[in-house]
């Protein structure tokens, strides 16, 4: 009896899933937005880079805000012929404390990102920490949205950063907000290689 009930439930579930899979027949480049205060935004983006590399896809990464910090993935991706990366040539904004300089550096990095977003040989573009550039008004949101809207039809884009604007949320196809429940740093554990950097 219990067995039969279980089987019927699984059959209904299978039917529902198969129907949903058949309905999802649109094939297009999507925008994934990863936001929120919890850890895991940039590393999730890098997880998708890893997936895309498995299919030999071409990837371009523009790193805003924390460009001078070398991470394990920077070292690894530098060896990947299918990945090109551009780094914003400034550290944390609270280190530089120079708005004009930071704005210039953001604009320079955005110029490179625009090239990626115009290049249909690039399958996936990662705009890491882009949200801050909008929030600090280093870049024009309207210009970013316009470029994203006019990118090659099959090109995927991943945007990361805390406090994503409402317009970015509206534009993106997939949006995840990562919630901060606990972070080791607050227990005075220093940033660990392979986990934080
Ligand atoms: P990650 O790169 O680890 O996926 P992230 O992109 O979600 O993190 P960022 O806000 O870009 O988070 O911060 C990058 C660095 O700060 C990482 O080393 C990350 O572990 C750390 N970090 C992220 N969230 C927190 C937090 N809530 N408290 C303290 N440190 C954090
Ligand atoms: Mg990040």
XYZ file of C-alpha atoms and ligand atoms in Angstrom:
229
model
C 0.000 0.000 0.000
C 2.722 2.424 1.061
C 4.804 1.209 -1.908
C 1.940 1.918 -4.335
C 1.406 5.367 -2.923
C 5.124 6.132 -3.295
C 5.152 4.871 -6.901
C 2.091 6.950 -7.839
C 3.661 10.054 -6.284
C 6.917 9.519 -8.197
C 4.998 8.967 -11.439
C 3.148 12.263 -10.962
C 6.433 13.973 -10.206
C 8.070 12.481 -13.297
C 5.159 13.590 -15.470
C 5.359 17.128 -14.059
C 9.141 17.376 -14.541
C 8.962 16.014 -18.097
C 6.209 18.503 -18.960
C 8.268 21.398 -17.561
C 11.347 20.243 -19.499
C 9.324 20.141 -22.751
C 7.945 23.629 -22.096
C 11.442 25.072 -21.591
C 12.290 25.178 -25.284
C 13.841 28.639 -25.560
C 17.560 28.600 -26.295
C 19.300 31.919 -25.642
C 22.135 33.573 -23.781
C 21.092 34.336 -20.221
C 22.124 36.775 -17.522
C 22.793 35.263 -14.104
C 22.983 37.714 -11.224
C 24.536 36.574 -7.942
C 24.011 38.992 -5.101
C 23.525 39.137 -1.332
C 25.835 39.468 1.664
C 26.819 35.821 2.051
C 29.988 34.175 0.754
C 29.777 32.327 -2.558
C 29.024 34.804 -5.356
C 32.348 35.007 -7.199
C 33.197 31.385 -6.471
C 29.836 30.319 -7.925
C 30.620 32.344 -11.057
C 33.937 30.519 -11.260
C 32.110 27.210 -10.905
C 30.138 28.064 -14.047
C 33.373 29.079 -15.798
C 34.631 25.605 -14.971
C 31.486 24.042 -16.452
C 31.782 26.124 -19.596
C 35.458 25.194 -19.969
C 34.421 21.549 -19.967
C 32.552 22.253 -23.224
C 35.469 24.178 -24.694
C 33.535 27.434 -24.531
C 35.317 30.803 -24.773
C 35.221 32.887 -21.612
C 36.047 36.478 -20.741
C 36.209 37.792 -17.196
C 36.240 41.433 -16.115
C 37.078 41.853 -12.447
C 35.954 45.107 -10.936
C 36.892 46.514 -7.524
C 39.416 44.027 -6.187
C 41.649 43.561 -9.186
C 44.980 43.690 -7.420
C 44.244 40.731 -5.148
C 45.537 37.499 -6.685
C 43.349 34.482 -6.038
C 43.839 30.769 -6.678
C 41.444 30.964 -9.610
C 43.467 33.812 -11.180
C 46.529 31.551 -11.117
C 44.576 28.597 -12.507
C 42.675 30.524 -15.188
C 45.829 32.268 -16.442
C 46.877 28.830 -17.725
C 43.599 28.294 -19.619
C 43.836 29.242 -23.306
C 40.042 29.681 -23.541
C 39.907 32.300 -20.793
C 40.872 35.950 -20.995
C 40.720 38.185 -17.944
C 40.902 41.901 -17.408
C 41.539 43.316 -13.942
C 40.575 46.720 -12.670
C 43.858 48.309 -11.709
C 42.885 49.383 -8.257
C 42.506 47.760 -4.873
C 39.750 48.204 -2.378
C 38.147 51.636 -2.682
C 38.796 52.219 1.017
C 42.525 51.835 0.293
C 42.762 54.182 -2.688
C 40.342 56.786 -1.265
C 40.526 58.591 -4.594
C 37.215 58.746 -6.420
C 38.545 60.209 -9.669
C 41.211 57.514 -9.932
C 38.744 54.737 -9.086
C 36.231 56.079 -11.615
C 38.882 56.179 -14.350
C 39.952 52.624 -13.550
C 36.334 51.428 -13.553
C 35.727 53.093 -16.926
C 38.855 51.507 -18.359
C 37.764 48.046 -17.197
C 34.238 48.635 -18.481
C 35.720 49.553 -21.885
C 37.263 46.091 -22.016
C 34.029 44.474 -20.778
C 32.167 46.241 -23.604
C 34.522 44.650 -26.113
C 33.705 41.227 -24.647
C 29.982 42.006 -24.787
C 30.304 42.869 -28.477
C 32.269 39.781 -29.426
C 30.154 36.845 -30.524
C 33.123 34.457 -30.350
C 32.922 34.785 -26.533
C 30.330 32.418 -25.055
C 30.409 33.528 -21.428
C 31.272 36.884 -19.888
C 31.778 37.255 -16.133
C 31.410 40.771 -14.709
C 32.720 40.176 -11.205
C 31.769 42.781 -8.550
C 30.057 44.954 -11.173
C 27.209 45.965 -8.834
C 29.501 48.222 -6.795
C 30.488 50.181 -9.896
C 26.849 51.156 -10.342
C 26.235 51.820 -6.649
C 29.325 54.053 -6.355
C 28.341 55.755 -9.633
C 31.670 54.927 -11.261
C 29.763 53.615 -14.281
C 26.461 54.570 -15.891
C 23.805 51.958 -15.264
C 21.894 52.890 -18.430
C 25.017 52.301 -20.519
C 25.602 48.915 -18.894
C 22.006 47.829 -19.461
C 22.082 49.000 -23.048
C 25.284 47.042 -23.739
C 23.860 43.929 -22.046
C 20.665 44.183 -24.099
C 22.606 44.463 -27.337
C 25.097 41.681 -26.724
C 25.269 38.611 -29.020
C 22.061 36.591 -28.659
C 23.726 33.376 -27.481
C 26.189 34.987 -25.089
C 25.800 34.246 -21.367
C 26.687 36.813 -18.715
C 27.272 36.359 -14.992
C 27.218 39.426 -12.759
C 28.286 39.308 -9.115
C 28.292 41.734 -6.208
C 26.319 42.755 -3.153
C 23.313 45.073 -3.321
C 22.302 44.613 -6.938
C 20.167 47.454 -8.295
C 16.491 46.895 -9.089
C 17.177 47.443 -12.793
C 19.823 44.717 -12.866
C 17.483 42.355 -11.016
C 14.745 43.094 -13.554
C 17.079 42.542 -16.487
C 18.656 39.278 -15.292
C 17.084 35.915 -16.155
C 18.332 34.130 -13.041
C 18.901 35.942 -9.758
C 20.200 34.359 -6.557
C 20.625 36.184 -3.295
C 23.190 34.521 -1.056
C 22.319 35.015 2.566
C 25.011 35.531 5.181
C 24.311 33.277 8.134
C 27.837 32.863 9.495
C 31.319 33.726 8.295
C 34.584 32.402 9.726
C 36.167 35.859 9.489
C 33.865 37.113 12.220
C 35.324 34.429 14.508
C 38.754 35.968 13.750
C 39.757 33.153 11.395
C 41.940 34.640 8.704
C 41.207 34.292 4.972
C 42.150 30.774 3.893
C 43.812 29.777 0.614
C 41.505 27.687 -1.552
C 38.438 28.942 0.304
C 38.539 32.746 0.377
C 41.303 33.440 -2.132
P 33.678 34.279 -2.799
O 34.679 34.942 -3.717
O 34.357 33.536 -1.702
O 32.639 33.507 -3.535
P 31.831 36.475 -2.618
O 32.136 36.804 -4.013
O 30.469 35.979 -2.303
O 32.905 35.464 -2.040
P 32.662 39.137 -1.842
O 31.752 40.123 -1.215
O 33.083 39.358 -3.249
O 32.024 37.688 -1.640
O 33.911 39.012 -0.909
C 35.046 38.342 -1.294
C 35.864 37.879 -0.113
O 35.283 38.238 1.133
C 35.988 36.365 -0.056
O 37.242 36.061 0.451
C 34.899 35.956 0.877
O 35.152 34.739 1.565
C 34.863 37.100 1.833
N 33.485 37.281 2.292
C 32.361 37.098 1.586
N 31.267 37.303 2.331
C 31.721 37.620 3.564
C 31.092 37.939 4.823
N 29.770 37.948 4.921
N 31.896 38.245 5.870
C 33.231 38.230 5.758
N 33.901 37.944 4.614
C 33.152 37.633 3.533
Mg 32.944 38.357 -4.989
